mmCIF file of C-alpha atoms and ligand atoms in Angstrom:
data_model
loop_
_atom_site.group_PDB
_atom_site.id
_atom_site.type_symbol
_atom_site.label_atom_id
_atom_site.label_comp_id
_atom_site.label_asym_id
_atom_site.label_seq_id
_atom_site.Cartn_x
_atom_site.Cartn_y
_atom_site.Cartn_z
ATOM 1 C CA UNK A 1 261.052 56.664 -49.889
ATOM 2 C CA UNK A 2 261.628 53.807 -47.490
ATOM 3 C CA UNK A 3 261.832 56.252 -44.594
ATOM 4 C CA UNK A 4 258.589 57.801 -45.694
ATOM 5 C CA UNK A 5 256.850 54.412 -45.605
ATOM 6 C CA UNK A 6 258.151 53.705 -42.101
ATOM 7 C CA UNK A 7 257.006 57.133 -40.996
ATOM 8 C CA UNK A 8 253.530 56.571 -42.379
ATOM 9 C CA UNK A 9 253.313 53.151 -40.784
ATOM 10 C CA UNK A 10 254.346 54.544 -37.418
ATOM 11 C CA UNK A 11 251.975 57.485 -37.795
ATOM 12 C CA UNK A 12 249.072 55.212 -38.637
ATOM 13 C CA UNK A 13 249.681 52.737 -35.817
ATOM 14 C CA UNK A 14 250.388 55.362 -33.193
ATOM 15 C CA UNK A 15 247.830 57.955 -34.179
ATOM 16 C CA UNK A 16 244.952 55.785 -35.363
ATOM 17 C CA UNK A 17 243.794 54.743 -31.894
ATOM 18 C CA UNK A 18 243.910 58.392 -30.845
ATOM 19 C CA UNK A 19 241.346 59.191 -33.507
ATOM 20 C CA UNK A 20 238.826 57.135 -31.548
ATOM 21 C CA UNK A 21 237.205 59.477 -29.112
ATOM 22 C CA UNK A 22 236.520 58.699 -25.482
ATOM 23 C CA UNK A 23 233.343 59.188 -23.533
ATOM 24 C CA UNK A 24 233.289 62.438 -21.553
ATOM 25 C CA UNK A 25 235.152 61.265 -18.483
ATOM 26 C CA UNK A 26 234.249 62.269 -14.953
ATOM 27 C CA UNK A 27 230.603 63.277 -15.430
ATOM 28 C CA UNK A 28 229.355 60.561 -13.064
ATOM 29 C CA UNK A 29 232.072 59.976 -10.482
ATOM 30 C CA UNK A 30 229.156 59.170 -8.205
ATOM 31 C CA UNK A 31 225.798 57.872 -9.528
ATOM 32 C CA UNK A 32 223.852 60.563 -11.359
ATOM 33 C CA UNK A 33 220.885 62.129 -9.561
ATOM 34 C CA UNK A 34 217.889 63.754 -11.170
ATOM 35 C CA UNK A 35 214.336 63.304 -12.380
ATOM 36 C CA UNK A 36 212.818 61.706 -15.476
ATOM 37 C CA UNK A 37 209.335 62.142 -16.924
ATOM 38 C CA UNK A 38 208.569 58.547 -17.982
ATOM 39 C CA UNK A 39 207.414 56.673 -14.869
ATOM 40 C CA UNK A 40 204.701 59.188 -14.008
ATOM 41 C CA UNK A 41 203.901 61.007 -17.232
ATOM 42 C CA UNK A 42 204.705 58.587 -20.073
ATOM 43 C CA UNK A 43 204.205 60.382 -23.381
ATOM 44 C CA UNK A 44 202.450 63.322 -21.731
ATOM 45 C CA UNK A 45 205.459 65.667 -21.730
ATOM 46 C CA UNK A 46 205.565 69.410 -22.349
ATOM 47 C CA UNK A 47 207.783 72.409 -21.698
ATOM 48 C CA UNK A 48 205.319 73.472 -19.001
ATOM 49 C CA UNK A 49 205.848 70.226 -17.115
ATOM 50 C CA UNK A 50 209.618 70.492 -17.452
ATOM 51 C CA UNK A 51 209.738 74.099 -16.249
ATOM 52 C CA UNK A 52 207.461 73.395 -13.317
ATOM 53 C CA UNK A 53 209.478 70.308 -12.417
ATOM 54 C CA UNK A 54 212.701 72.326 -12.462
ATOM 55 C CA UNK A 55 211.072 74.869 -10.130
ATOM 56 C CA UNK A 56 209.819 72.069 -7.865
ATOM 57 C CA UNK A 57 213.228 70.434 -7.748
ATOM 58 C CA UNK A 58 214.624 73.650 -6.327
ATOM 59 C CA UNK A 59 211.674 74.455 -4.037
ATOM 60 C CA UNK A 60 211.426 70.939 -2.565
ATOM 61 C CA UNK A 61 215.073 70.934 -1.496
ATOM 62 C CA UNK A 62 215.966 68.182 -3.955
ATOM 63 C CA UNK A 63 218.503 70.356 -5.722
ATOM 64 C CA UNK A 64 220.215 71.117 -2.397
ATOM 65 C CA UNK A 65 220.213 67.390 -1.633
ATOM 66 C CA UNK A 66 222.203 66.746 -4.824
ATOM 67 C CA UNK A 67 219.692 66.193 -7.643
ATOM 68 C CA UNK A 68 220.882 67.824 -10.822
ATOM 69 C CA UNK A 69 219.280 66.524 -14.012
ATOM 70 C CA UNK A 70 215.792 67.168 -15.369
ATOM 71 C CA UNK A 71 215.363 64.511 -18.020
ATOM 72 C CA UNK A 72 212.699 64.466 -20.714
ATOM 73 C CA UNK A 73 212.004 60.891 -21.741
ATOM 74 C CA UNK A 74 210.206 59.616 -24.849
ATOM 75 C CA UNK A 75 207.729 61.563 -26.987
ATOM 76 C CA UNK A 76 209.164 65.100 -26.935
ATOM 77 C CA UNK A 77 209.805 64.710 -30.650
ATOM 78 C CA UNK A 78 208.155 66.265 -33.643
ATOM 79 C CA UNK A 79 209.312 65.437 -37.171
ATOM 80 C CA UNK A 80 212.695 65.824 -38.825
ATOM 81 C CA UNK A 81 212.923 68.922 -41.019
ATOM 82 C CA UNK A 82 213.782 68.819 -44.732
ATOM 83 C CA UNK A 83 217.496 68.604 -43.917
ATOM 84 C CA UNK A 84 216.977 65.833 -41.378
ATOM 85 C CA UNK A 85 217.259 67.898 -38.201
ATOM 86 C CA UNK A 86 214.978 66.682 -35.424
ATOM 87 C CA UNK A 87 212.396 69.167 -34.110
ATOM 88 C CA UNK A 88 210.555 69.070 -30.817
ATOM 89 C CA UNK A 89 206.786 68.655 -30.909
ATOM 90 C CA UNK A 90 205.652 72.219 -31.622
ATOM 91 C CA UNK A 91 202.424 71.984 -29.682
ATOM 92 C CA UNK A 92 204.008 70.741 -26.457
ATOM 93 C CA UNK A 93 207.339 72.548 -26.743
ATOM 94 C CA UNK A 94 206.372 75.796 -28.503
ATOM 95 C CA UNK A 95 209.371 77.756 -27.192
ATOM 96 C CA UNK A 96 211.843 75.167 -28.433
ATOM 97 C CA UNK A 97 214.488 73.147 -26.650
ATOM 98 C CA UNK A 98 217.152 75.827 -26.482
ATOM 99 C CA UNK A 99 214.834 78.099 -24.466
ATOM 100 C CA UNK A 100 213.909 75.165 -22.232
ATOM 101 C CA UNK A 101 217.554 74.275 -21.606
ATOM 102 C CA UNK A 102 218.254 77.927 -20.778
ATOM 103 C CA UNK A 103 215.394 77.886 -18.271
ATOM 104 C CA UNK A 104 216.579 74.690 -16.594
ATOM 105 C CA UNK A 105 220.145 76.036 -16.488
ATOM 106 C CA UNK A 106 218.910 79.287 -14.955
ATOM 107 C CA UNK A 107 217.598 77.201 -12.051
ATOM 108 C CA UNK A 108 221.095 75.772 -11.546
ATOM 109 C CA UNK A 109 220.062 72.414 -13.035
ATOM 110 C CA UNK A 110 220.879 70.424 -16.159
ATOM 111 C CA UNK A 111 218.693 69.178 -18.985
ATOM 112 C CA UNK A 112 218.479 65.613 -20.218
ATOM 113 C CA UNK A 113 216.889 64.259 -23.342
ATOM 114 C CA UNK A 114 215.984 60.861 -24.763
ATOM 115 C CA UNK A 115 216.566 59.098 -28.033
ATOM 116 C CA UNK A 116 216.839 55.592 -29.387
ATOM 117 C CA UNK A 117 219.528 53.702 -31.293
ATOM 118 C CA UNK A 118 216.923 52.295 -33.666
ATOM 119 C CA UNK A 119 214.772 53.709 -36.416
ATOM 120 C CA UNK A 120 212.009 54.626 -33.991
ATOM 121 C CA UNK A 121 211.832 55.168 -30.242
ATOM 122 C CA UNK A 122 209.793 52.830 -28.065
ATOM 123 C CA UNK A 123 206.963 55.381 -28.297
ATOM 124 C CA UNK A 124 207.145 55.352 -32.114
ATOM 125 C CA UNK A 125 208.913 58.722 -32.503
ATOM 126 C CA UNK A 126 211.901 59.258 -34.835
ATOM 127 C CA UNK A 127 214.955 57.322 -33.618
ATOM 128 C CA UNK A 128 218.564 58.339 -34.153
ATOM 129 C CA UNK A 129 219.565 55.486 -36.484
ATOM 130 C CA UNK A 130 221.403 57.099 -39.412
ATOM 131 C CA UNK A 131 221.173 60.544 -37.789
ATOM 132 C CA UNK A 132 223.486 60.005 -34.836
ATOM 133 C CA UNK A 133 225.975 62.798 -35.608
ATOM 134 C CA UNK A 134 223.262 65.218 -36.651
ATOM 135 C CA UNK A 135 221.225 64.532 -33.507
ATOM 136 C CA UNK A 136 224.239 64.849 -31.214
ATOM 137 C CA UNK A 137 225.039 68.181 -32.826
ATOM 138 C CA UNK A 138 221.463 69.334 -32.365
ATOM 139 C CA UNK A 139 221.434 68.345 -28.689
ATOM 140 C CA UNK A 140 224.729 70.210 -28.162
ATOM 141 C CA UNK A 141 223.322 73.313 -29.832
ATOM 142 C CA UNK A 142 220.261 73.162 -27.615
ATOM 143 C CA UNK A 143 222.437 72.890 -24.487
ATOM 144 C CA UNK A 144 221.508 69.335 -23.513
ATOM 145 C CA UNK A 145 223.617 67.761 -20.743
ATOM 146 C CA UNK A 146 222.379 64.155 -20.578
ATOM 147 C CA UNK A 147 221.250 61.580 -23.116
ATOM 148 C CA UNK A 148 219.270 58.446 -22.328
ATOM 149 C CA UNK A 149 219.608 56.215 -25.365
ATOM 150 C CA UNK A 150 217.044 53.442 -25.751
ATOM 151 C CA UNK A 151 216.999 50.174 -27.709
ATOM 152 C CA UNK A 152 213.610 49.739 -29.402
ATOM 153 C CA UNK A 153 213.325 49.008 -33.137
ATOM 154 C CA UNK A 154 216.955 48.016 -33.532
ATOM 155 C CA UNK A 155 216.568 44.762 -35.500
ATOM 156 C CA UNK A 156 219.892 43.822 -37.066
ATOM 157 C CA UNK A 157 221.942 46.288 -35.043
ATOM 158 C CA UNK A 158 224.734 45.319 -32.691
ATOM 159 C CA UNK A 159 224.338 47.054 -29.359
ATOM 160 C CA UNK A 160 227.998 47.718 -28.693
ATOM 161 C CA UNK A 161 228.550 49.344 -32.110
ATOM 162 C CA UNK A 162 225.315 51.304 -31.965
ATOM 163 C CA UNK A 163 226.174 52.799 -28.561
ATOM 164 C CA UNK A 164 229.763 53.431 -29.657
ATOM 165 C CA UNK A 165 228.490 55.364 -32.665
ATOM 166 C CA UNK A 166 226.455 57.654 -30.421
ATOM 167 C CA UNK A 167 229.354 58.045 -28.018
ATOM 168 C CA UNK A 168 231.512 59.172 -30.951
ATOM 169 C CA UNK A 169 228.789 61.501 -32.146
ATOM 170 C CA UNK A 170 228.421 63.126 -28.723
ATOM 171 C CA UNK A 171 232.164 63.530 -28.436
ATOM 172 C CA UNK A 172 232.374 65.064 -31.876
ATOM 173 C CA UNK A 173 229.601 67.519 -31.016
ATOM 174 C CA UNK A 174 231.868 68.739 -28.232
ATOM 175 C CA UNK A 175 229.430 69.414 -25.370
ATOM 176 C CA UNK A 176 229.936 67.201 -22.286
ATOM 177 C CA UNK A 177 226.899 64.932 -22.155
ATOM 178 C CA UNK A 178 226.294 62.176 -19.630
ATOM 179 C CA UNK A 179 225.521 59.090 -21.687
ATOM 180 C CA UNK A 180 222.940 56.773 -20.144
ATOM 181 C CA UNK A 181 222.730 53.440 -21.929
ATOM 182 C CA UNK A 182 219.306 51.799 -21.899
ATOM 183 C CA UNK A 183 219.261 48.410 -23.587
ATOM 184 C CA UNK A 184 217.736 46.635 -20.588
ATOM 185 C CA UNK A 185 220.758 44.397 -19.956
ATOM 186 C CA UNK A 186 219.936 42.332 -23.065
ATOM 187 C CA UNK A 187 223.475 42.480 -24.441
ATOM 188 C CA UNK A 188 225.433 42.353 -21.163
ATOM 189 C CA UNK A 189 226.456 46.035 -21.333
ATOM 190 C CA UNK A 190 228.435 45.603 -18.094
ATOM 191 C CA UNK A 191 230.972 43.648 -20.166
ATOM 192 C CA UNK A 192 231.577 46.355 -22.828
ATOM 193 C CA UNK A 193 230.033 49.676 -21.824
ATOM 194 C CA UNK A 194 232.471 50.937 -19.190
ATOM 195 C CA UNK A 195 234.213 53.219 -21.691
ATOM 196 C CA UNK A 196 231.097 53.855 -23.740
ATOM 197 C CA UNK A 197 228.618 55.347 -21.278
ATOM 198 C CA UNK A 198 228.311 56.479 -17.678
ATOM 199 C CA UNK A 199 225.616 53.970 -16.737
ATOM 200 C CA UNK A 200 223.692 51.119 -18.290
ATOM 201 C CA UNK A 201 220.309 49.682 -17.464
ATOM 202 C CA UNK A 202 220.649 46.151 -16.160
ATOM 203 C CA UNK A 203 217.002 45.085 -16.543
ATOM 204 C CA UNK A 204 213.736 45.708 -18.302
ATOM 205 C CA UNK A 205 211.457 48.459 -17.033
ATOM 206 C CA UNK A 206 210.537 48.919 -13.413
ATOM 207 C CA UNK A 207 206.893 48.424 -12.453
ATOM 208 C CA UNK A 208 205.338 50.469 -9.674
ATOM 209 C CA UNK A 209 205.044 47.577 -7.254
ATOM 210 C CA UNK A 210 207.276 46.186 -4.538
ATOM 211 C CA UNK A 211 206.981 42.496 -5.302
ATOM 212 C CA UNK A 212 205.364 41.561 -8.598
ATOM 213 C CA UNK A 213 205.873 41.059 -12.297
ATOM 214 C CA UNK A 214 203.657 42.797 -14.825
ATOM 215 C CA UNK A 215 203.153 40.882 -18.054
ATOM 216 C CA UNK A 216 202.538 43.121 -21.069
ATOM 217 C CA UNK A 217 202.325 40.165 -23.459
ATOM 218 C CA UNK A 218 205.503 40.586 -25.484
ATOM 219 C CA UNK A 219 207.498 41.987 -22.555
ATOM 220 C CA UNK A 220 207.445 42.204 -18.785
ATOM 221 C CA UNK A 221 208.148 44.909 -16.265
ATOM 222 C CA UNK A 222 209.502 44.237 -12.834
ATOM 223 C CA UNK A 223 208.804 45.129 -9.230
ATOM 224 C CA UNK A 224 211.439 46.432 -6.836
ATOM 225 C CA UNK A 225 212.417 43.018 -5.428
ATOM 226 C CA UNK A 226 212.480 41.463 -8.891
ATOM 227 C CA UNK A 227 214.895 44.158 -10.093
ATOM 228 C CA UNK A 228 217.047 43.667 -7.015
ATOM 229 C CA UNK A 229 217.302 39.925 -7.648
ATOM 230 C CA UNK A 230 218.449 40.546 -11.207
ATOM 231 C CA UNK A 231 221.538 42.414 -9.988
ATOM 232 C CA UNK A 232 223.244 39.258 -8.849
ATOM 233 C CA UNK A 233 226.776 38.961 -10.211
ATOM 234 C CA UNK A 234 226.918 42.520 -11.546
ATOM 235 C CA UNK A 235 228.461 44.525 -8.725
ATOM 236 C CA UNK A 236 232.053 43.999 -9.799
ATOM 237 C CA UNK A 237 231.352 45.741 -13.099
ATOM 238 C CA UNK A 238 230.257 49.043 -11.572
ATOM 239 C CA UNK A 239 232.297 51.892 -10.139
ATOM 240 C CA UNK A 240 232.946 55.623 -10.466
ATOM 241 C CA UNK A 241 231.799 56.887 -13.873
ATOM 242 C CA UNK A 242 230.263 53.515 -14.924
ATOM 243 C CA UNK A 243 227.201 52.404 -12.985
ATOM 244 C CA UNK A 244 224.689 49.593 -13.060
ATOM 245 C CA UNK A 245 221.370 51.396 -13.563
ATOM 246 C CA UNK A 246 218.436 49.660 -11.847
ATOM 247 C CA UNK A 247 215.971 52.003 -13.608
ATOM 248 C CA UNK A 248 214.215 55.140 -12.438
ATOM 249 C CA UNK A 249 212.581 55.468 -9.057
ATOM 250 C CA UNK A 250 208.900 54.862 -8.343
ATOM 251 C CA UNK A 251 209.083 56.630 -4.968
ATOM 252 C CA UNK A 252 205.922 58.731 -4.568
ATOM 253 C CA UNK A 253 204.008 56.909 -7.295
ATOM 254 C CA UNK A 254 201.736 54.872 -5.062
ATOM 255 C CA UNK A 255 203.624 52.211 -3.125
ATOM 256 C CA UNK A 256 203.353 52.358 0.668
ATOM 257 C CA UNK A 257 205.751 54.595 2.584
ATOM 258 C CA UNK A 258 207.581 51.507 3.901
ATOM 259 C CA UNK A 259 207.974 50.178 0.371
ATOM 260 C CA UNK A 260 209.127 53.516 -0.984
ATOM 261 C CA UNK A 261 211.686 53.758 1.812
ATOM 262 C CA UNK A 262 212.927 50.227 1.129
ATOM 263 C CA UNK A 263 213.032 50.903 -2.629
ATOM 264 C CA UNK A 264 215.117 54.049 -2.102
ATOM 265 C CA UNK A 265 217.427 52.261 0.369
ATOM 266 C CA UNK A 266 218.055 49.429 -2.088
ATOM 267 C CA UNK A 267 218.927 51.872 -4.879
ATOM 268 C CA UNK A 268 221.208 53.730 -2.435
ATOM 269 C CA UNK A 269 222.965 50.556 -1.308
ATOM 270 C CA UNK A 270 223.488 49.289 -4.845
ATOM 271 C CA UNK A 271 224.855 52.645 -6.045
ATOM 272 C CA UNK A 272 222.246 52.912 -8.771
ATOM 273 C CA UNK A 273 221.552 56.293 -10.376
ATOM 274 C CA UNK A 274 218.871 58.100 -8.351
ATOM 275 C CA UNK A 275 216.446 59.415 -10.923
ATOM 276 C CA UNK A 276 213.120 60.339 -9.335
ATOM 277 C CA UNK A 277 210.077 59.397 -11.417
ATOM 278 C CA UNK A 278 207.181 61.050 -9.568
ATOM 279 C CA UNK A 279 205.365 64.373 -9.833
ATOM 280 C CA UNK A 280 207.668 66.719 -7.911
ATOM 281 C CA UNK A 281 205.066 69.505 -7.971
ATOM 282 C CA UNK A 282 202.544 67.707 -5.811
ATOM 283 C CA UNK A 283 204.540 65.192 -3.781
ATOM 284 C CA UNK A 284 203.716 64.497 -0.147
ATOM 285 C CA UNK A 285 205.964 65.349 2.785
ATOM 286 C CA UNK A 286 206.789 61.661 3.218
ATOM 287 C CA UNK A 287 207.894 61.358 -0.390
ATOM 288 C CA UNK A 288 210.027 64.505 -0.152
ATOM 289 C CA UNK A 289 211.573 63.205 3.066
ATOM 290 C CA UNK A 290 212.535 59.918 1.408
ATOM 291 C CA UNK A 291 213.953 61.511 -1.726
ATOM 292 C CA UNK A 292 215.965 64.093 0.219
ATOM 293 C CA UNK A 293 217.270 61.951 3.085
ATOM 294 C CA UNK A 294 220.866 63.169 3.286
ATOM 295 C CA UNK A 295 222.294 60.043 4.879
ATOM 296 C CA UNK A 296 220.665 57.647 2.435
ATOM 297 C CA UNK A 297 221.886 59.831 -0.420
ATOM 298 C CA UNK A 298 225.407 59.900 0.953
ATOM 299 C CA UNK A 299 225.432 56.091 1.023
ATOM 300 C CA UNK A 300 224.559 56.153 -2.674
ATOM 301 C CA UNK A 301 227.021 58.958 -3.415
ATOM 302 C CA UNK A 302 229.922 57.539 -1.431
ATOM 303 C CA UNK A 303 233.128 58.282 -3.355
ATOM 304 C CA UNK A 304 234.420 54.711 -3.098
ATOM 305 C CA UNK A 305 231.653 53.730 -5.497
ATOM 306 C CA UNK A 306 231.368 50.096 -4.394
ATOM 307 C CA UNK A 307 227.971 48.407 -4.654
ATOM 308 C CA UNK A 308 226.543 46.575 -1.675
ATOM 309 C CA UNK A 309 226.650 42.782 -1.425
ATOM 310 C CA UNK A 310 224.227 40.373 0.187
ATOM 311 C CA UNK A 311 225.892 38.790 3.181
ATOM 312 C CA UNK A 312 223.180 36.433 4.427
ATOM 313 C CA UNK A 313 219.504 36.182 5.127
ATOM 314 C CA UNK A 314 217.296 35.085 7.984
ATOM 315 C CA UNK A 315 213.622 34.240 7.538
ATOM 316 C CA UNK A 316 213.511 36.202 4.262
ATOM 317 C CA UNK A 317 215.171 39.231 5.804
ATOM 318 C CA UNK A 318 218.342 39.959 3.843
ATOM 319 C CA UNK A 319 221.481 41.519 5.328
ATOM 320 C CA UNK A 320 223.366 43.713 2.899
ATOM 321 C CA UNK A 321 226.689 45.538 3.370
ATOM 322 C CA UNK A 322 228.198 48.402 1.398
ATOM 323 C CA UNK A 323 231.819 49.405 2.001
ATOM 324 C CA UNK A 324 232.110 53.193 2.283
ATOM 325 C CA UNK A 325 235.086 55.553 2.176
ATOM 326 C CA UNK A 326 237.197 56.108 5.302
ATOM 327 C CA UNK A 327 236.652 52.623 6.654
ATOM 328 C CA UNK A 328 232.913 53.089 7.163
ATOM 329 C CA UNK A 329 230.083 50.785 6.069
ATOM 330 C CA UNK A 330 226.390 50.895 5.340
ATOM 331 C CA UNK A 331 224.146 48.040 6.457
ATOM 332 C CA UNK A 332 220.637 47.202 5.325
ATOM 333 C CA UNK A 333 218.274 44.603 6.756
ATOM 334 C CA UNK A 334 215.636 44.196 4.054
ATOM 335 C CA UNK A 335 212.407 42.487 5.034
ATOM 336 C CA UNK A 336 210.972 40.858 1.918
ATOM 337 C CA UNK A 337 207.969 39.587 3.839
ATOM 338 C CA UNK A 338 204.680 41.445 3.984
ATOM 339 C CA UNK A 339 204.614 40.944 7.755
ATOM 340 C CA UNK A 340 207.043 42.290 10.315
ATOM 341 C CA UNK A 341 209.975 40.129 11.369
ATOM 342 C CA UNK A 342 212.270 40.110 14.363
ATOM 343 C CA UNK A 343 215.869 39.376 13.423
ATOM 344 C CA UNK A 344 219.247 39.435 15.070
ATOM 345 C CA UNK A 345 222.736 39.912 13.740
ATOM 346 C CA UNK A 346 225.867 39.343 15.765
ATOM 347 C CA UNK A 347 228.543 41.669 14.381
ATOM 348 C CA UNK A 348 231.268 39.877 16.319
ATOM 349 C CA UNK A 349 230.340 36.385 15.181
ATOM 350 C CA UNK A 350 229.624 36.948 11.519
ATOM 351 C CA UNK A 351 232.428 36.899 9.011
ATOM 352 C CA UNK A 352 231.677 39.960 6.911
ATOM 353 C CA UNK A 353 234.280 40.251 4.197
ATOM 354 C CA UNK A 354 234.309 41.346 0.604
ATOM 355 C CA UNK A 355 236.937 39.972 -1.756
ATOM 356 C CA UNK A 356 236.025 42.557 -4.414
ATOM 357 C CA UNK A 357 236.745 45.649 -2.312
ATOM 358 C CA UNK A 358 239.205 43.774 -0.082
ATOM 359 C CA UNK A 359 237.389 45.049 2.971
ATOM 360 C CA UNK A 360 236.202 43.184 6.011
ATOM 361 C CA UNK A 361 234.431 43.989 9.225
ATOM 362 C CA UNK A 362 236.798 43.043 12.026
ATOM 363 C CA UNK A 363 235.103 40.877 14.602
ATOM 364 C CA UNK A 364 237.329 42.254 17.359
ATOM 365 C CA UNK A 365 238.688 45.698 18.177
ATOM 366 C CA UNK A 366 236.965 48.989 18.941
ATOM 367 C CA UNK A 367 234.024 48.288 16.606
ATOM 368 C CA UNK A 368 231.746 50.821 14.975
ATOM 369 C CA UNK A 369 229.123 53.276 16.100
ATOM 370 C CA UNK A 370 225.737 52.819 14.459
ATOM 371 C CA UNK A 371 223.451 55.481 13.052
ATOM 372 C CA UNK A 372 219.871 54.709 12.056
ATOM 373 C CA UNK A 373 219.465 56.508 8.744
ATOM 374 C CA UNK A 374 215.655 56.713 8.525
ATOM 375 C CA UNK A 375 215.158 57.639 12.176
ATOM 376 C CA UNK A 376 218.210 59.914 12.061
ATOM 377 C CA UNK A 377 219.447 58.832 15.437
ATOM 378 C CA UNK A 378 222.311 57.000 17.087
ATOM 379 C CA UNK A 379 221.708 53.268 17.368
ATOM 380 C CA UNK A 380 224.463 51.982 19.656
ATOM 381 C CA UNK A 381 227.498 50.136 18.434
ATOM 382 C CA UNK A 382 228.638 46.837 16.986
ATOM 383 C CA UNK A 383 229.894 45.764 20.410
ATOM 384 C CA UNK A 384 226.413 44.370 21.082
ATOM 385 C CA UNK A 385 224.508 42.077 18.711
ATOM 386 C CA UNK A 386 221.757 43.765 16.761
ATOM 387 C CA UNK A 387 218.245 42.637 17.653
ATOM 388 C CA UNK A 388 215.542 44.421 15.731
ATOM 389 C CA UNK A 389 212.027 44.225 14.341
ATOM 390 C CA UNK A 390 211.649 45.316 10.745
ATOM 391 C CA UNK A 391 208.182 46.115 9.371
ATOM 392 C CA UNK A 392 206.890 44.279 6.310
ATOM 393 C CA UNK A 393 208.414 45.426 3.004
ATOM 394 C CA UNK A 394 210.658 47.784 4.932
ATOM 395 C CA UNK A 395 214.315 48.128 5.867
ATOM 396 C CA UNK A 396 216.577 48.946 8.725
ATOM 397 C CA UNK A 397 219.298 51.126 7.237
ATOM 398 C CA UNK A 398 222.394 51.865 9.301
ATOM 399 C CA UNK A 399 225.754 53.473 8.794
ATOM 400 C CA UNK A 400 228.742 52.070 10.670
ATOM 401 C CA UNK A 401 231.507 54.517 11.573
ATOM 402 C CA UNK A 402 234.780 53.140 12.985
ATOM 403 C CA UNK A 403 235.148 53.895 16.679
ATOM 404 C CA UNK A 404 238.487 55.309 17.571
ATOM 405 C CA UNK A 405 240.460 53.175 20.004
ATOM 406 C CA UNK A 406 240.722 55.345 23.124
ATOM 407 C CA UNK A 407 244.299 56.263 23.997
ATOM 408 C CA UNK A 408 245.664 55.020 27.345
ATOM 409 C CA UNK A 409 245.289 58.429 28.928
ATOM 410 C CA UNK A 410 241.600 58.595 28.016
ATOM 411 C CA UNK A 411 240.887 55.160 29.518
HETATM 412 C C1 GLA B 501 211.696 51.900 -22.721
HETATM 413 C C2 GLA B 501 212.617 52.338 -21.583
HETATM 414 C C3 GLA B 501 211.803 53.161 -20.586
HETATM 415 C C4 GLA B 501 211.211 54.363 -21.287
HETATM 416 C C5 GLA B 501 210.352 53.920 -22.469
HETATM 417 C C6 GLA B 501 209.909 55.081 -23.326
HETATM 418 O O1 GLA B 501 210.726 51.006 -22.281
HETATM 419 O O2 GLA B 501 213.204 51.241 -20.966
HETATM 420 O O3 GLA B 501 212.617 53.575 -19.515
HETATM 421 O O4 GLA B 501 212.236 55.202 -21.732
HETATM 422 O O5 GLA B 501 211.074 53.024 -23.327
HETATM 423 O O6 GLA B 501 209.135 54.699 -24.407
#
């Protein structure tokens, strides 16, 4: 009898933690890339839009550049059926979600969906509160690959527990689903969400503007620079499979080309998920070129997964550095001014070091060769100080590749 008790005690203490499921590991070793309907289309979503967007993602070259997810945001929902299963809106999604997922998969892409931890979504549709396991099962049956999980109408709920419940539900449903936490940074998700989701929003919603705040009365949305400034102190919490999410892109939604380029560069440097938010079916050549710039994307997708840090600033032009794999770096000079600015940066004199990644830019030695990302051309080396003019609301984005010390024979 005594032995039995000991056995049970051991079994409970050893096995109980194992009963708690994990998130699906490894789905976002680098920040997720895709598209989401909200920024451009709001509640105006339909299976037609999703199919056409999947086609456009392939045709525009975005898929080849690394974009993978087609995400339907709020308002796809109809009602729950008599047994509580959620249905898509029949008018806008007449073929059903399974058929839509099959279509998106047939294009070599993945399908994302949206729900909310509360009783209703932000758009007033049925939320998942009380239906978490049933909803997760439904999404798995449909073939959904990504869930953005919002935080409206959650009075009385604790964010960490609510997101854990959905993580458990997704795990139980058995289909690998990237879990994108969206509670706007209100409950410091960076301090608890690493094992819960693959990314977490750090701020309220983005506003399609480079430098402004939009006041909606009870809440505010934020321009590109405002979102950037809110990232201070967060970089040490992000890394492979757990990213700070600066919200979806507004590239192609009406800012100037310079601003769009700067916006994309900032998201690349800070290793934020790259989720396009424009109409892919009608985008301009400039927009396509920004969204598919291979070098900017590879800065974002660098396997080291370290966010950039602000080193210094000069006349409201900020100098940012991002350590990359294989001893390389990315550098961004971000001009926050509306007017152009001439700045200089002496690689040899500045002490560029990062305690978090334990990397530093040696002032002496063979230096680095520079590549201008947006012009796609060589830009000299760090042996000479950088002197450059940056247009208003624009960036200079460079990659720094270590020069190899020539051997004696080569000299
Ligand atoms: C919140 C989210 C947005 C979007 C809307 C949908 O505001 O933060 O990204 O999903 O809800 O209603």
